Amino acid sequence: MGRVIALAPRADNSRYHQGSTGPQTPLEDTSDYHFSTPDRSVNCSTFSTGTPTLACRIADDSSNSRRTSSTAAGCKWASDLVILDASGPQHGACAEEFPVLYRSAIVDYGTTIAVGRFSCLVESSGIYCLESRSKTGFSSTAKGYQKIYANERAPGALLGTIDSESTTTRTDSADDEDVTTTTSPTR
């Protein structure tokens, strides 16, 4: 997964500093990053105060999201939130702690947005996000939320794009040793 996310074309981060606190409220400029998938099924915001965190509101609010006994009193539990930080992903959180903004700029399909420790690949099949320290993350696809790992094999639909654009050639050097060269597309 990590290789596929890293090789995708990169979004220009300068476009992702606006969002709104509600679906119909005006856009505001912020210092954090906010982005959406083209179909608006996923909205994400970064939080730089305290522990760097990526919070995403996803279309899956399944029962896999469980409140913990340490959840603060008065917490408005949001089972459609995914929180990603150095300890890995967490499905579900207190909405007031992680206010993901609406109407943020769209990351095009086939593009990765990289912000600090976080990289998210947006594809028509879903969104795939990793945190660099924990080397874990999550995907949100038609199958719902799933924890992912940087070192695991990417789904076939994602591999086809990268594998068809990278080429491997074998040549003989003057010393009769095989030299293998892998060329990735320039993005």
mmCIF file of C-alpha atoms in Angstrom:
data_model
loop_
_atom_site.group_PDB
_atom_site.id
_atom_site.type_symbol
_atom_site.label_atom_id
_atom_site.label_comp_id
_atom_site.label_asym_id
_atom_site.label_seq_id
_atom_site.Cartn_x
_atom_site.Cartn_y
_atom_site.Cartn_z
ATOM 1 C CA MET A 1 0.000 0.000 0.000
ATOM 2 C CA GLY A 2 2.725 2.439 0.924
ATOM 3 C CA ARG A 3 4.415 2.159 -2.476
ATOM 4 C CA VAL A 4 1.188 2.717 -4.390
ATOM 5 C CA ILE A 5 0.271 5.765 -2.301
ATOM 6 C CA ALA A 6 3.793 7.196 -2.665
ATOM 7 C CA LEU A 7 3.951 6.750 -6.462
ATOM 8 C CA ALA A 8 0.645 8.472 -7.261
ATOM 9 C CA PRO A 9 0.722 12.067 -8.543
ATOM 10 C CA ARG A 10 0.758 14.619 -5.688
ATOM 11 C CA ALA A 11 -1.856 17.258 -4.973
ATOM 12 C CA ASP A 12 -0.739 20.880 -4.580
ATOM 13 C CA ASN A 13 -1.265 21.401 -0.842
ATOM 14 C CA SER A 14 -1.720 25.163 -1.190
ATOM 15 C CA ARG A 15 -5.331 24.586 -2.315
ATOM 16 C CA TYR A 16 -6.489 22.789 0.846
ATOM 17 C CA HIS A 17 -6.737 25.425 3.597
ATOM 18 C CA GLN A 18 -10.465 26.219 3.325
ATOM 19 C CA GLY A 19 -13.595 24.601 4.650
ATOM 20 C CA SER A 20 -16.861 25.389 6.396
ATOM 21 C CA THR A 21 -18.192 24.345 9.781
ATOM 22 C CA GLY A 22 -21.487 23.186 8.263
ATOM 23 C CA PRO A 23 -22.816 22.024 4.894
ATOM 24 C CA GLN A 24 -24.303 25.472 4.139
ATOM 25 C CA THR A 25 -22.027 27.842 6.091
ATOM 26 C CA PRO A 26 -19.456 30.137 4.419
ATOM 27 C CA LEU A 27 -15.947 28.920 3.625
ATOM 28 C CA GLU A 28 -13.221 29.931 6.071
ATOM 29 C CA ASP A 29 -9.432 30.058 5.703
ATOM 30 C CA THR A 30 -7.511 27.937 8.230
ATOM 31 C CA SER A 31 -3.925 26.943 8.892
ATOM 32 C CA ASP A 32 -4.795 23.225 8.845
ATOM 33 C CA TYR A 33 -5.589 21.126 5.759
ATOM 34 C CA HIS A 34 -9.072 20.068 4.645
ATOM 35 C CA PHE A 35 -9.973 17.932 1.643
ATOM 36 C CA SER A 36 -12.747 15.825 0.133
ATOM 37 C CA THR A 37 -13.099 13.007 -2.350
ATOM 38 C CA PRO A 38 -14.714 13.988 -5.693
ATOM 39 C CA ASP A 39 -18.009 12.314 -4.729
ATOM 40 C CA ARG A 40 -17.890 14.075 -1.314
ATOM 41 C CA SER A 41 -18.342 10.716 0.467
ATOM 42 C CA VAL A 42 -15.221 11.417 2.555
ATOM 43 C CA ASN A 43 -14.160 14.725 4.130
ATOM 44 C CA CYS A 44 -10.876 15.036 6.030
ATOM 45 C CA SER A 45 -9.205 17.671 8.213
ATOM 46 C CA THR A 46 -5.805 17.778 9.880
ATOM 47 C CA PHE A 47 -5.238 19.013 13.410
ATOM 48 C CA SER A 48 -1.800 20.331 14.356
ATOM 49 C CA THR A 49 -2.417 21.173 18.014
ATOM 50 C CA GLY A 50 -1.048 18.521 20.338
ATOM 51 C CA THR A 51 -0.589 15.224 18.517
ATOM 52 C CA PRO A 52 -0.694 15.614 14.700
ATOM 53 C CA THR A 53 -4.004 14.024 13.711
ATOM 54 C CA LEU A 54 -5.977 13.362 10.553
ATOM 55 C CA ALA A 55 -9.731 13.060 11.069
ATOM 56 C CA CYS A 56 -12.037 11.905 8.271
ATOM 57 C CA ARG A 57 -15.813 11.737 8.113
ATOM 58 C CA ILE A 58 -16.570 8.628 6.052
ATOM 59 C CA ALA A 59 -19.758 7.173 4.598
ATOM 60 C CA ASP A 60 -19.457 4.085 6.836
ATOM 61 C CA ASP A 61 -20.995 4.523 10.283
ATOM 62 C CA SER A 62 -21.233 0.798 10.976
ATOM 63 C CA SER A 63 -21.337 -0.816 14.380
ATOM 64 C CA ASN A 64 -17.589 -1.542 14.123
ATOM 65 C CA SER A 65 -17.179 1.863 15.736
ATOM 66 C CA ARG A 66 -17.414 1.318 19.478
ATOM 67 C CA ARG A 67 -17.332 3.858 22.294
ATOM 68 C CA THR A 68 -14.647 3.139 24.825
ATOM 69 C CA SER A 69 -15.139 3.266 28.574
ATOM 70 C CA SER A 70 -12.745 6.236 28.657
ATOM 71 C CA THR A 71 -15.036 8.335 26.439
ATOM 72 C CA ALA A 72 -15.670 11.671 28.158
ATOM 73 C CA ALA A 73 -19.074 12.518 29.564
ATOM 74 C CA GLY A 74 -20.991 14.757 27.183
ATOM 75 C CA CYS A 75 -19.220 13.299 24.178
ATOM 76 C CA LYS A 76 -21.319 13.391 21.016
ATOM 77 C CA TRP A 77 -20.126 10.047 19.610
ATOM 78 C CA ALA A 78 -19.642 10.024 15.841
ATOM 79 C CA SER A 79 -19.347 6.521 14.447
ATOM 80 C CA ASP A 80 -18.670 7.957 10.980
ATOM 81 C CA LEU A 81 -15.327 9.494 12.074
ATOM 82 C CA VAL A 82 -11.930 7.889 11.606
ATOM 83 C CA ILE A 83 -9.026 9.343 13.554
ATOM 84 C CA LEU A 84 -5.455 8.644 12.429
ATOM 85 C CA ASP A 85 -2.361 9.541 14.442
ATOM 86 C CA ALA A 86 0.968 7.968 15.434
ATOM 87 C CA SER A 87 -0.869 5.219 17.347
ATOM 88 C CA GLY A 88 -2.782 4.173 14.209
ATOM 89 C CA PRO A 89 -6.416 4.489 13.144
ATOM 90 C CA GLN A 90 -9.454 4.622 15.403
ATOM 91 C CA HIS A 91 -12.971 4.170 14.016
ATOM 92 C CA GLY A 92 -15.328 6.495 15.864
ATOM 93 C CA ALA A 93 -14.600 9.505 18.073
ATOM 94 C CA CYS A 94 -16.157 12.436 19.907
ATOM 95 C CA ALA A 95 -17.311 14.833 17.172
ATOM 96 C CA GLU A 96 -16.511 17.973 19.163
ATOM 97 C CA GLU A 97 -12.860 16.921 19.536
ATOM 98 C CA PHE A 98 -12.378 16.505 15.778
ATOM 99 C CA PRO A 99 -14.598 18.951 13.848
ATOM 100 C CA VAL A 100 -14.029 17.850 10.243
ATOM 101 C CA LEU A 101 -14.861 20.752 7.942
ATOM 102 C CA TYR A 102 -17.328 20.603 5.050
ATOM 103 C CA ARG A 103 -17.071 21.911 1.480
ATOM 104 C CA SER A 104 -13.289 21.583 1.349
ATOM 105 C CA ALA A 105 -11.295 21.379 -1.885
ATOM 106 C CA ILE A 106 -11.502 18.118 -3.812
ATOM 107 C CA VAL A 107 -8.526 15.811 -4.325
ATOM 108 C CA ASP A 108 -8.858 14.326 -7.818
ATOM 109 C CA TYR A 109 -9.076 10.571 -8.372
ATOM 110 C CA GLY A 110 -5.652 8.996 -8.825
ATOM 111 C CA THR A 111 -3.981 11.668 -6.676
ATOM 112 C CA THR A 112 -2.239 11.523 -3.298
ATOM 113 C CA ILE A 113 -2.360 14.388 -0.835
ATOM 114 C CA ALA A 114 0.561 14.334 1.595
ATOM 115 C CA VAL A 115 0.425 16.491 4.721
ATOM 116 C CA GLY A 116 3.098 15.999 7.364
ATOM 117 C CA ARG A 117 3.001 12.355 8.446
ATOM 118 C CA PHE A 118 -0.193 11.623 6.501
ATOM 119 C CA SER A 119 -0.645 10.500 2.900
ATOM 120 C CA CYS A 120 -4.047 9.786 1.385
ATOM 121 C CA LEU A 121 -4.617 8.331 -2.071
ATOM 122 C CA VAL A 122 -8.023 9.145 -3.542
ATOM 123 C CA GLU A 123 -9.308 6.627 -6.089
ATOM 124 C CA SER A 124 -12.731 5.914 -7.562
ATOM 125 C CA SER A 125 -12.750 2.773 -5.384
ATOM 126 C CA GLY A 126 -12.244 4.809 -2.185
ATOM 127 C CA ILE A 127 -9.663 6.597 -0.057
ATOM 128 C CA TYR A 128 -6.506 5.001 1.370
ATOM 129 C CA CYS A 129 -4.661 6.901 4.137
ATOM 130 C CA LEU A 130 -1.407 6.055 5.947
ATOM 131 C CA GLU A 131 0.498 7.615 8.853
ATOM 132 C CA SER A 132 4.286 7.366 8.406
ATOM 133 C CA ARG A 133 5.383 6.619 11.994
ATOM 134 C CA SER A 134 2.925 3.816 12.727
ATOM 135 C CA LYS A 135 2.944 2.631 9.084
ATOM 136 C CA THR A 136 -0.780 1.990 9.512
ATOM 137 C CA GLY A 137 -3.889 3.680 8.318
ATOM 138 C CA PHE A 138 -7.326 3.020 6.943
ATOM 139 C CA SER A 139 -9.317 2.674 3.782
ATOM 140 C CA SER A 140 -12.893 3.688 3.188
ATOM 141 C CA THR A 141 -14.376 1.889 0.181
ATOM 142 C CA ALA A 142 -17.718 0.422 -0.874
ATOM 143 C CA LYS A 143 -16.883 -2.417 1.540
ATOM 144 C CA GLY A 144 -16.660 0.107 4.403
ATOM 145 C CA TYR A 145 -13.903 1.000 6.839
ATOM 146 C CA GLN A 146 -10.807 -1.196 7.060
ATOM 147 C CA LYS A 147 -7.456 -0.843 8.852
ATOM 148 C CA ILE A 148 -4.530 -1.031 6.410
ATOM 149 C CA TYR A 149 -0.743 -1.378 6.704
ATOM 150 C CA ALA A 150 1.954 0.266 4.579
ATOM 151 C CA ASN A 151 3.693 -3.052 3.910
ATOM 152 C CA GLU A 152 0.610 -4.984 2.761
ATOM 153 C CA ARG A 153 -0.232 -5.617 -0.871
ATOM 154 C CA ALA A 154 -2.536 -3.057 -2.423
ATOM 155 C CA PRO A 155 -5.831 -4.155 -3.998
ATOM 156 C CA GLY A 156 -5.484 -5.275 -7.620
ATOM 157 C CA ALA A 157 -7.385 -2.261 -8.938
ATOM 158 C CA LEU A 158 -4.714 0.041 -7.468
ATOM 159 C CA LEU A 159 -1.773 -2.122 -8.563
ATOM 160 C CA GLY A 160 -2.787 -2.088 -12.200
ATOM 161 C CA THR A 161 -2.297 1.656 -12.418
ATOM 162 C CA ILE A 162 1.191 1.664 -10.923
ATOM 163 C CA ASP A 163 2.442 -1.607 -12.466
ATOM 164 C CA SER A 164 1.388 -0.601 -15.978
ATOM 165 C CA GLU A 165 3.262 2.702 -15.671
ATOM 166 C CA SER A 166 6.492 1.283 -14.209
ATOM 167 C CA THR A 167 8.834 -0.781 -16.322
ATOM 168 C CA THR A 168 11.608 -3.157 -15.404
ATOM 169 C CA THR A 169 14.395 -3.991 -17.855
ATOM 170 C CA ARG A 170 17.341 -6.373 -17.629
ATOM 171 C CA THR A 171 20.625 -5.607 -19.316
ATOM 172 C CA ASP A 172 24.038 -7.215 -19.333
ATOM 173 C CA SER A 173 26.868 -5.070 -18.034
ATOM 174 C CA ALA A 174 30.459 -5.257 -19.236
ATOM 175 C CA ASP A 175 31.300 -7.475 -16.231
ATOM 176 C CA ASP A 176 28.710 -10.106 -17.264
ATOM 177 C CA GLU A 177 26.503 -9.238 -14.283
ATOM 178 C CA ASP A 178 22.778 -8.724 -14.654
ATOM 179 C CA VAL A 179 21.687 -5.187 -13.830
ATOM 180 C CA THR A 180 18.011 -4.559 -13.154
ATOM 181 C CA THR A 181 16.624 -1.056 -13.567
ATOM 182 C CA THR A 182 13.147 -0.030 -12.472
ATOM 183 C CA THR A 183 11.751 3.128 -13.945
ATOM 184 C CA SER A 184 8.739 4.822 -12.416
ATOM 185 C CA PRO A 185 6.790 7.480 -14.244
ATOM 186 C CA THR A 186 7.786 11.078 -13.612
ATOM 187 C CA ARG A 187 4.960 12.845 -11.872
#
